[in-house]
């Protein structure tokens, strides 16, 4: 957007403030805080995915010299289960193993080696139970429920069921010219953050406080989830999150899995304890993106209008609740799949049901996109199919159906230009870019066919809960330098940078003088979790609110000092101007405030004006939505199924790019992650036990695989966002997989692949099946 | 507990004596296969003998019309040797084999020792008609690579023997290529691979060698395909192979059936443009 703006820092490309220290190796991550006197805390696992525990005997392990303590389920001091939304995950399994990551004991030893030796000495007997891997199978009557006594759902197989039923779906299908019906499947995938989970805990003896340092995305969620496990009030547990080496949603939960180990062992031994998961353990024990099975029916008219949707979504919940949502609320991933089931289109008649079903897999957790990638794979694939059926341009058919101020969302929310509606521009720009001539730099084999495809998305900023809002404290020192107190994690996305830009802009101070400390529950106010593409918008607005309050106070101080009314005082670029021509620099104004009982700290708060009516009546679930379009250009080898990516063109409507450099970072990283989801990734199991538990076997894309990447920023301002911003963290990967599917379809004369990842094996099998006449999946 | 013991002989002779006296000792070269086995618990408390630094196994030289390199030469060392320009397929294989850190440690001899059906360098050695010297305290024998592999992880190497030297004949006018199907480029195990070499005699293929990997229990040469392509131009050869399936191949996974021949045809085509370039005297 080539608008001339009056802002000094907003909209500017500013390097990340953590970039230099990270490049120089000076940035400290949790493991860097280890010291020699720490005990090694280790959890012991059964190696099974479903079993009844008959006996656990720790006597030999306890007797091993160097072992300081061993805990089994009977040694737990307080709550025996935990979880972010509901406490259903055993701290230490007592009777049942429901997935591979259920620990049977914790060990604290003087060294890692002793801890490992002790782990091998734990004796346990199990009765192996049949492992349930497929949630569709789990629903069958002859398969017993996974949970016998779940704290929320009892012995139900479905953790969360969310439905949306609006209009008259049966009538729509009855009068439709075209009905498309198909099944789509996406796997569980791992976040593959580079920093494996780890944790340092210590009992602070002189203040009776448990202090825990760990990479976390949501220090206050961890605090609320775990204080009951330690049997302490939240005020006596201190969670600190240093720099985080990537989270992607996973470090909302996984930090809890580590903090219970180190925390309980530190309380019991009164020593410092360090605990970590190896990369392999992260693959095996921590949460995954929910796998999905979608049955999708679409009703349309012959001129390309989608008039009805009938969709049944089954999510692989894994063993515990985590982020699936609870029936009745708080809703989470299951709800988002419903919310985004119609995509960025206005469809009047919808019947959508999403169920998160327990299996013996690792728990389905939050992961970048939170349900949207799964449902967009089905929905956008179907939209492309409709375009093919009608011989329509994929952009034209989308424009015909998209949400406009006159055409509300499927759940009844009316979005106006004020909310930022940038989809059309995104699609036009992607199409224009894809239409530009582009030749691969190397010779193309005769068996390689070119194909292009695109897909669009919608993604809300923030969470549709009543408690969704942000709080912060902005404090101005006497020298006019600023501290921004928030609990937003810095995990590489640039939160510290953009928050400093916002505060500096609002207060008219140099950005270098703004400090944004890392989260610490003893010092930072609760600005909410670092999730849901919410931070810049929600926390940014809270910071603006605090800055406004501070300036109002200082203006009052100045007015009182010079003897005029506050309305007569103006403020710009660090200087207050009084009507008599006097200029009072901010520093003096702060001193004046300090002498007049006017605070130099302000609590800022922002809650979006949403009225969550999620149901037949409809309602506005999120205050704004990001839109975007992903274009893919690839070569498909029709003899081997290999895919060579040529171009990825991604346009994201993000309201306003407060720092385009950071936005592009999110867009490129997101597109790469989306391409991995489409082409290579997926957790594989043998009897519920993860079999591709390393970077060697779990294939994410490497630089050699990446196409030329174009990131197009579209700015349809969100009138409620700080300087017009909306979220960009997750959206960039939401539409990648269906765009890749479409490009493959076009390169292969119509081979339809409905199951990601599109490995060479799946692609070539699909091509041969299509040749033999049958359709594929 | 991931423990192993390690011996460090200083000379080849010392190493061979250790192997003679303790046949359970495993030669440890770059360790890029063995250490994975240790980490994954497939090897419990093994006894290793590090041979990666033995000076006798580190030589690379051209001798008697062959490129000779020792059993401890790494991929990176081999890649830096200018004489590999005679074998374009080697450059292709190296750039797609694992990653620079693994290539800094890993060795062709280790690829032979592991004898994985998917081992990339095994194919190169087969397609280039290499032979290897196996030495033990009792003596030395020379084995052509086509007779080296017996099964998954099984070779003709006795436990007392070391792969001391690998030799590849330098053939003027030889064309060669290596192709690999994986899920990503680099850092991935081959799903199907092929290496070929041939001479072009007035544009017609002579002395072809067609090696196929990751399909059978052992990497193998397809005599039937070699016969089909002999005497044809590369274009004719490619056409002749269309729809054919190598009689020697016995894939367990159905999709490999689809992709074997296309990979061989690709290798034949790529080899056409890749003639070895060397200072022939
Ligand atoms: C991340 C990763 C990626 C990889 N990617 C690839 C790939 O793309 N393609 C591929 O082919 N391989 C790949 N590999 C496997 C491995 O790197 C190769 O097989 C390599 O050639 C092994 O060589 P090494 O020297 O490390 O063997 P080692 O692990 O040291 O030894 C392997 C075996 O050979 C025996 N051995 C070694 N040297 C001798 C000798 N001189 N005499 C007798 N016996 C000997 C050892 O006793 C052992 O049984 C990969 C491995 C990793 C970890």
CSV table of C-alpha atoms in Angstrom, one decimal, chain A residues 123-473:
chain,number,residue,atom,x,y,z
A,123,UNK,CA,9.6,-52.6,36.7
A,124,UNK,CA,6.1,-52.5,35.3
A,125,UNK,CA,3.5,-54.9,34.1
A,126,UNK,CA,0.7,-54.1,31.7
A,127,UNK,CA,-2.2,-55.7,30.1
A,128,UNK,CA,-2.0,-54.6,26.5
A,129,UNK,CA,-5.3,-53.4,25.1
A,130,UNK,CA,-6.4,-53.0,21.5
A,131,UNK,CA,-5.1,-49.8,20.1
A,132,UNK,CA,-7.7,-47.5,18.5
A,133,UNK,CA,-6.0,-45.3,15.8
A,134,UNK,CA,-8.8,-44.3,13.5
A,135,UNK,CA,-11.5,-42.1,15.1
A,136,UNK,CA,-14.1,-43.4,12.6
A,137,UNK,CA,-13.4,-46.9,13.9
A,138,UNK,CA,-13.5,-45.6,17.5
A,139,UNK,CA,-17.1,-44.6,16.9
A,140,UNK,CA,-18.1,-48.2,16.0
A,141,UNK,CA,-20.3,-49.9,18.5
A,142,UNK,CA,-18.0,-52.9,18.9
A,143,UNK,CA,-15.1,-50.7,19.9
A,144,UNK,CA,-15.0,-49.9,23.6
A,145,UNK,CA,-14.5,-46.3,24.6
A,146,UNK,CA,-11.0,-45.1,25.3
A,147,UNK,CA,-12.0,-43.3,28.5
A,148,UNK,CA,-13.8,-45.1,31.2
A,149,UNK,CA,-14.2,-42.1,33.4
A,150,UNK,CA,-13.3,-38.9,31.8
A,151,UNK,CA,-13.8,-35.9,34.1
A,152,UNK,CA,-16.1,-34.1,31.5
A,153,UNK,CA,-17.4,-36.7,29.1
A,154,UNK,CA,-17.4,-39.8,31.3
A,155,UNK,CA,-17.1,-42.8,29.0
A,156,UNK,CA,-18.3,-41.0,25.9
A,157,UNK,CA,-16.3,-41.4,22.7
A,158,UNK,CA,-16.8,-37.9,21.5
A,159,UNK,CA,-15.0,-35.2,23.4
A,160,UNK,CA,-16.6,-32.3,21.7
A,161,UNK,CA,-19.4,-32.0,19.2
A,162,UNK,CA,-20.1,-28.7,17.5
A,163,UNK,CA,-22.9,-28.2,15.0
A,164,UNK,CA,-24.2,-25.4,12.8
A,165,UNK,CA,-27.6,-25.7,11.3
A,166,UNK,CA,-29.0,-22.8,9.3
A,167,UNK,CA,-31.4,-22.4,6.5
A,168,UNK,CA,-33.0,-25.4,4.8
A,169,UNK,CA,-30.3,-27.7,3.7
A,170,UNK,CA,-32.5,-30.4,2.4
A,171,UNK,CA,-34.4,-28.0,0.2
A,172,UNK,CA,-31.2,-26.6,-1.1
A,173,UNK,CA,-30.0,-30.0,-2.1
A,174,UNK,CA,-33.3,-30.8,-3.6
A,175,UNK,CA,-33.3,-27.8,-5.9
A,176,UNK,CA,-29.5,-27.9,-6.7
A,177,UNK,CA,-28.3,-28.3,-10.3
A,178,UNK,CA,-25.1,-29.8,-9.1
A,179,UNK,CA,-24.2,-31.8,-6.0
A,180,UNK,CA,-20.6,-32.6,-5.3
A,181,UNK,CA,-19.9,-35.2,-2.7
A,182,UNK,CA,-16.5,-36.4,-1.6
A,183,UNK,CA,-14.3,-37.5,1.3
A,184,UNK,CA,-11.1,-35.7,2.4
A,185,UNK,CA,-8.4,-36.8,4.8
A,186,UNK,CA,-5.6,-35.0,6.6
A,187,UNK,CA,-3.0,-36.5,8.9
A,188,UNK,CA,-1.9,-35.6,12.4
A,189,UNK,CA,1.3,-33.6,12.0
A,190,UNK,CA,4.0,-32.5,14.3
A,191,UNK,CA,4.9,-28.9,14.9
A,192,UNK,CA,8.6,-29.5,14.5
A,193,UNK,CA,9.7,-26.5,16.5
A,194,UNK,CA,13.5,-26.4,16.6
A,195,UNK,CA,13.8,-26.1,20.3
A,196,UNK,CA,12.7,-29.4,22.0
A,197,UNK,CA,10.7,-28.9,25.2
A,198,UNK,CA,12.6,-28.4,28.4
A,199,UNK,CA,12.1,-27.0,31.8
A,200,UNK,CA,14.0,-25.7,34.8
A,201,UNK,CA,12.2,-25.7,38.2
A,202,UNK,CA,13.3,-24.6,41.6
A,203,UNK,CA,11.8,-24.2,45.0
A,204,UNK,CA,12.6,-20.7,46.2
A,205,UNK,CA,12.9,-21.5,49.9
A,206,UNK,CA,12.9,-18.0,51.4
A,207,UNK,CA,9.7,-17.0,49.7
A,208,UNK,CA,8.0,-20.4,49.4
A,209,UNK,CA,7.6,-20.1,45.7
A,210,UNK,CA,7.9,-22.6,42.9
A,211,UNK,CA,9.7,-21.0,40.0
A,212,UNK,CA,9.5,-22.6,36.6
A,213,UNK,CA,11.4,-21.5,33.5
A,214,UNK,CA,10.3,-23.1,30.3
A,215,UNK,CA,9.5,-22.2,26.7
A,216,UNK,CA,5.8,-21.5,26.7
A,217,UNK,CA,3.3,-19.7,24.5
A,218,UNK,CA,1.0,-18.9,27.3
A,219,UNK,CA,2.5,-18.4,30.8
A,220,UNK,CA,-0.9,-17.7,32.4
A,221,UNK,CA,-2.5,-20.8,30.8
A,222,UNK,CA,0.3,-22.9,32.1
A,223,UNK,CA,0.0,-21.3,35.5
A,224,UNK,CA,-3.8,-21.9,35.7
A,225,UNK,CA,-3.4,-25.4,34.5
A,226,UNK,CA,-0.7,-26.5,36.8
A,227,UNK,CA,-1.0,-24.6,40.1
A,228,UNK,CA,-3.6,-27.2,41.3
A,229,UNK,CA,-1.0,-30.0,40.5
A,230,UNK,CA,1.5,-28.3,42.8
A,231,UNK,CA,-1.2,-27.6,45.3
A,232,UNK,CA,-0.3,-24.0,45.4
A,233,UNK,CA,-2.2,-20.8,44.8
A,234,UNK,CA,-1.4,-19.2,41.5
A,235,UNK,CA,0.3,-16.4,43.3
A,236,UNK,CA,3.0,-18.7,44.5
A,237,UNK,CA,3.9,-20.3,41.3
A,238,UNK,CA,6.1,-18.3,39.0
A,239,UNK,CA,6.3,-19.1,35.3
A,240,UNK,CA,8.9,-17.5,33.1
A,241,UNK,CA,9.2,-18.0,29.4
A,242,UNK,CA,12.6,-16.9,28.0
A,243,UNK,CA,13.1,-16.8,24.2
A,244,UNK,CA,11.2,-19.6,22.6
A,245,UNK,CA,12.6,-21.6,19.7
A,246,UNK,CA,9.4,-21.9,17.9
A,247,UNK,CA,6.0,-23.1,19.1
A,248,UNK,CA,3.4,-23.1,16.4
A,249,UNK,CA,0.7,-23.8,19.0
A,250,UNK,CA,2.4,-26.8,20.4
A,251,UNK,CA,4.0,-25.0,23.3
A,252,UNK,CA,0.7,-24.2,24.9
A,253,UNK,CA,0.4,-27.8,26.0
A,254,UNK,CA,3.9,-29.4,25.8
A,255,UNK,CA,5.3,-27.0,28.3
A,256,UNK,CA,2.8,-28.4,30.8
A,257,UNK,CA,4.0,-31.9,30.1
A,258,UNK,CA,7.6,-30.9,31.1
A,259,UNK,CA,6.7,-28.5,33.9
A,260,UNK,CA,4.9,-31.2,35.9
A,261,UNK,CA,8.0,-33.3,35.8
A,262,UNK,CA,10.5,-30.7,36.8
A,263,UNK,CA,8.1,-28.8,39.1
A,264,UNK,CA,7.0,-31.7,41.2
A,265,UNK,CA,10.5,-33.1,41.5
A,266,UNK,CA,11.8,-29.7,42.5
A,267,UNK,CA,9.1,-29.4,45.2
A,268,UNK,CA,9.8,-32.8,46.5
A,269,UNK,CA,13.6,-32.6,46.5
A,270,UNK,CA,13.9,-28.9,47.2
A,271,UNK,CA,16.6,-28.8,44.6
A,272,UNK,CA,16.8,-27.3,41.1
A,273,UNK,CA,15.7,-29.7,38.5
A,274,UNK,CA,16.2,-29.7,34.8
A,275,UNK,CA,14.1,-31.8,32.5
A,276,UNK,CA,13.9,-32.1,28.8
A,277,UNK,CA,12.4,-34.1,25.9
A,278,UNK,CA,14.7,-35.3,23.2
A,279,UNK,CA,13.6,-34.4,19.7
A,280,UNK,CA,12.3,-38.0,19.4
A,281,UNK,CA,10.3,-37.7,22.6
A,282,UNK,CA,8.7,-34.5,21.3
A,283,UNK,CA,7.6,-36.5,18.3
A,284,UNK,CA,6.2,-39.3,20.4
A,285,UNK,CA,4.7,-37.6,23.4
A,286,UNK,CA,3.6,-34.1,22.6
A,287,UNK,CA,0.4,-32.8,20.9
A,288,UNK,CA,-0.2,-32.9,17.2
A,289,UNK,CA,-2.4,-31.1,14.7
A,290,UNK,CA,-5.7,-32.9,14.7
A,291,UNK,CA,-6.0,-35.4,11.9
A,292,UNK,CA,-9.3,-35.0,10.1
A,293,UNK,CA,-11.8,-37.0,8.1
A,294,UNK,CA,-14.3,-34.9,6.2
A,295,UNK,CA,-17.4,-36.0,4.4
A,296,UNK,CA,-18.3,-33.0,2.2
A,297,UNK,CA,-21.5,-32.4,0.2
A,298,UNK,CA,-21.9,-29.2,-1.7
A,299,UNK,CA,-25.1,-28.1,-3.5
A,300,UNK,CA,-24.8,-25.5,-6.3
A,301,UNK,CA,-26.7,-23.9,-9.1
A,302,UNK,CA,-25.5,-24.2,-12.6
A,303,UNK,CA,-24.4,-20.6,-12.7
A,304,UNK,CA,-22.0,-21.4,-9.9
A,305,UNK,CA,-23.7,-20.3,-6.7
A,306,UNK,CA,-23.1,-22.6,-3.7
A,307,UNK,CA,-26.6,-22.9,-2.1
A,308,UNK,CA,-26.0,-25.6,0.4
A,309,UNK,CA,-23.4,-27.4,2.4
A,310,UNK,CA,-23.8,-30.7,4.3
A,311,UNK,CA,-20.5,-31.5,6.1
A,312,UNK,CA,-19.5,-34.1,8.6
A,313,UNK,CA,-16.1,-33.7,10.2
A,314,UNK,CA,-14.4,-36.2,12.4
A,315,UNK,CA,-11.3,-35.1,14.2
A,316,UNK,CA,-8.6,-37.4,15.6
A,317,UNK,CA,-8.7,-36.1,19.2
A,318,UNK,CA,-6.0,-38.4,20.5
A,319,UNK,CA,-6.1,-39.4,24.1
A,320,UNK,CA,-6.8,-36.1,25.9
A,321,UNK,CA,-8.8,-32.9,25.6
A,322,UNK,CA,-6.1,-30.3,25.0
A,323,UNK,CA,-7.6,-28.0,22.4
A,324,UNK,CA,-10.5,-29.9,20.9
A,325,UNK,CA,-13.0,-27.9,22.8
A,326,UNK,CA,-15.7,-28.9,25.2
A,327,UNK,CA,-19.2,-29.6,24.2
A,328,UNK,CA,-21.0,-26.4,25.2
A,329,UNK,CA,-17.8,-24.4,25.4
A,330,UNK,CA,-15.2,-23.3,25.5
A,331,UNK,CA,-15.1,-24.3,21.9
A,332,UNK,CA,-11.8,-24.8,20.2
A,333,UNK,CA,-10.6,-26.7,17.2
A,334,UNK,CA,-13.8,-28.6,16.6
A,335,UNK,CA,-15.6,-25.3,16.5
A,336,UNK,CA,-13.2,-23.6,14.2
A,337,UNK,CA,-13.7,-26.4,11.6
A,338,UNK,CA,-17.4,-25.6,11.7
A,339,UNK,CA,-16.8,-21.8,11.6
A,340,UNK,CA,-14.6,-22.1,8.5
A,341,UNK,CA,-16.5,-24.9,6.9
A,342,UNK,CA,-18.0,-22.6,4.3
A,343,UNK,CA,-14.7,-20.9,3.7
A,344,UNK,CA,-14.7,-17.2,2.8
A,345,UNK,CA,-18.1,-17.7,1.2
A,346,UNK,CA,-21.6,-16.8,2.0
A,347,UNK,CA,-23.7,-19.9,2.1
A,348,UNK,CA,-27.2,-19.7,3.4
A,349,UNK,CA,-28.1,-23.3,4.0
A,350,UNK,CA,-25.6,-25.2,6.0
A,351,UNK,CA,-25.6,-28.3,8.1
A,352,UNK,CA,-22.2,-28.9,9.7
A,353,UNK,CA,-21.2,-31.2,12.4
A,354,UNK,CA,-17.7,-31.6,13.8
A,355,UNK,CA,-16.8,-34.2,16.4
A,356,UNK,CA,-13.5,-34.7,18.1
A,357,UNK,CA,-13.2,-38.4,18.8
A,358,UNK,CA,-10.9,-40.0,21.3
A,359,UNK,CA,-8.2,-42.4,20.0
A,360,UNK,CA,-4.9,-43.7,21.4
A,361,UNK,CA,-2.9,-41.2,19.5
A,362,UNK,CA,-1.0,-38.2,21.0
A,363,UNK,CA,-3.5,-35.5,22.0
A,364,UNK,CA,-4.8,-33.2,19.2
A,365,UNK,CA,-3.4,-29.9,20.2
A,366,UNK,CA,-3.3,-26.3,18.9
A,367,UNK,CA,-1.3,-25.9,15.8
A,368,UNK,CA,-1.0,-22.9,13.5
A,369,UNK,CA,-4.3,-22.7,11.7
A,370,UNK,CA,-6.3,-24.4,14.5
A,371,UNK,CA,-8.7,-26.5,12.4
A,372,UNK,CA,-8.8,-24.2,9.4
A,373,UNK,CA,-6.2,-26.0,7.3
A,374,UNK,CA,-8.1,-29.3,7.7
A,375,UNK,CA,-11.5,-27.9,6.7
A,376,UNK,CA,-10.1,-25.6,4.0
A,377,UNK,CA,-8.5,-28.6,2.3
A,378,UNK,CA,-12.0,-30.1,1.9
A,379,UNK,CA,-13.9,-26.9,1.2
A,380,UNK,CA,-11.5,-25.3,-1.2
A,381,UNK,CA,-10.9,-28.6,-3.1
A,382,UNK,CA,-14.7,-28.8,-3.6
A,383,UNK,CA,-14.8,-25.2,-4.7
A,384,UNK,CA,-12.2,-26.0,-7.3
A,385,UNK,CA,-14.1,-29.1,-8.4
A,386,UNK,CA,-17.2,-26.9,-8.8
A,387,UNK,CA,-15.3,-24.6,-11.0
A,388,UNK,CA,-14.1,-27.5,-13.2
A,389,UNK,CA,-17.6,-28.9,-13.4
A,390,UNK,CA,-19.0,-25.6,-14.6
A,391,UNK,CA,-15.9,-24.7,-16.7
A,392,UNK,CA,-15.6,-21.5,-14.7
A,393,UNK,CA,-12.6,-19.5,-13.7
A,394,UNK,CA,-11.6,-20.4,-10.1
A,395,UNK,CA,-11.4,-16.8,-9.2
A,396,UNK,CA,-14.7,-15.9,-10.8
A,397,UNK,CA,-16.5,-18.6,-9.0
A,398,UNK,CA,-15.1,-17.5,-5.8
A,399,UNK,CA,-16.0,-13.9,-6.3
A,400,UNK,CA,-19.5,-15.0,-7.1
A,401,UNK,CA,-19.8,-16.7,-3.7
A,402,UNK,CA,-17.6,-14.6,-1.4
A,403,UNK,CA,-18.7,-12.9,1.7
A,404,UNK,CA,-19.7,-9.2,1.1
A,405,UNK,CA,-21.4,-6.7,3.2
A,406,UNK,CA,-24.7,-7.9,1.7
A,407,UNK,CA,-23.8,-11.6,2.0
A,408,UNK,CA,-23.0,-12.7,5.5
A,409,UNK,CA,-21.0,-15.6,6.7
A,410,UNK,CA,-22.5,-19.1,7.0
A,411,UNK,CA,-22.9,-18.5,10.7
A,412,UNK,CA,-24.7,-15.2,10.2
A,413,UNK,CA,-22.1,-12.6,10.8
A,414,UNK,CA,-22.3,-9.5,8.7
A,415,UNK,CA,-18.9,-8.2,7.6
A,416,UNK,CA,-18.6,-4.7,6.2
A,417,UNK,CA,-15.7,-2.9,4.6
A,418,UNK,CA,-14.9,-1.6,8.1
A,419,UNK,CA,-13.9,-5.1,9.1
A,420,UNK,CA,-11.6,-5.3,6.2
A,421,UNK,CA,-12.6,-7.3,3.2
A,422,UNK,CA,-9.6,-7.9,1.1
A,423,UNK,CA,-10.2,-11.3,-0.5
A,424,UNK,CA,-11.0,-10.0,-4.0
A,425,UNK,CA,-7.8,-8.0,-4.2
A,426,UNK,CA,-5.8,-11.0,-2.9
A,427,UNK,CA,-7.3,-13.3,-5.6
A,428,UNK,CA,-6.8,-10.7,-8.4
A,429,UNK,CA,-3.2,-10.2,-7.4
A,430,UNK,CA,-2.4,-13.9,-7.1
A,431,UNK,CA,-3.9,-14.6,-10.5
A,432,UNK,CA,-2.1,-11.7,-12.1
A,433,UNK,CA,1.2,-12.9,-10.6
A,434,UNK,CA,0.6,-16.5,-11.7
A,435,UNK,CA,-0.3,-15.3,-15.2
A,436,UNK,CA,3.1,-13.7,-15.6
A,437,UNK,CA,5.4,-15.8,-17.8
A,438,UNK,CA,7.7,-18.0,-15.8
A,439,UNK,CA,10.1,-20.6,-17.1
A,440,UNK,CA,11.9,-23.1,-14.9
A,441,UNK,CA,15.6,-22.6,-14.9
A,442,UNK,CA,16.4,-26.2,-15.9
A,443,UNK,CA,15.3,-28.4,-18.7
A,444,UNK,CA,11.9,-29.9,-18.2
A,445,UNK,CA,11.6,-33.6,-18.7
A,446,UNK,CA,9.0,-34.9,-21.2
A,447,UNK,CA,7.2,-36.6,-18.3
A,448,UNK,CA,6.9,-33.4,-16.3
A,449,UNK,CA,3.6,-31.6,-16.7
A,450,UNK,CA,3.0,-28.0,-15.6
A,451,UNK,CA,0.0,-27.3,-13.4
A,452,UNK,CA,-1.2,-24.3,-11.5
A,453,UNK,CA,-3.9,-23.9,-8.9
A,454,UNK,CA,-5.2,-21.6,-6.3
A,455,UNK,CA,-7.3,-21.6,-3.1
A,456,UNK,CA,-8.6,-19.0,-0.8
A,457,UNK,CA,-9.1,-18.7,2.9
A,458,UNK,CA,-10.8,-17.0,5.8
A,459,UNK,CA,-9.3,-16.9,9.3
A,460,UNK,CA,-10.5,-15.0,12.3
A,461,UNK,CA,-8.2,-12.9,14.5
A,462,UNK,CA,-8.4,-14.0,18.1
A,463,UNK,CA,-10.7,-16.5,19.9
A,464,UNK,CA,-14.4,-16.5,20.1
A,465,UNK,CA,-14.7,-16.5,23.9
A,466,UNK,CA,-16.2,-14.0,26.3
A,467,UNK,CA,-12.9,-14.0,28.2
A,468,UNK,CA,-10.9,-13.1,25.0
A,469,UNK,CA,-9.2,-9.8,25.6
A,470,UNK,CA,-5.9,-8.4,26.5
A,471,UNK,CA,-4.4,-6.5,29.4
A,472,UNK,CA,-1.1,-4.8,29.7
A,473,UNK,CA,0.8,-2.3,31.8
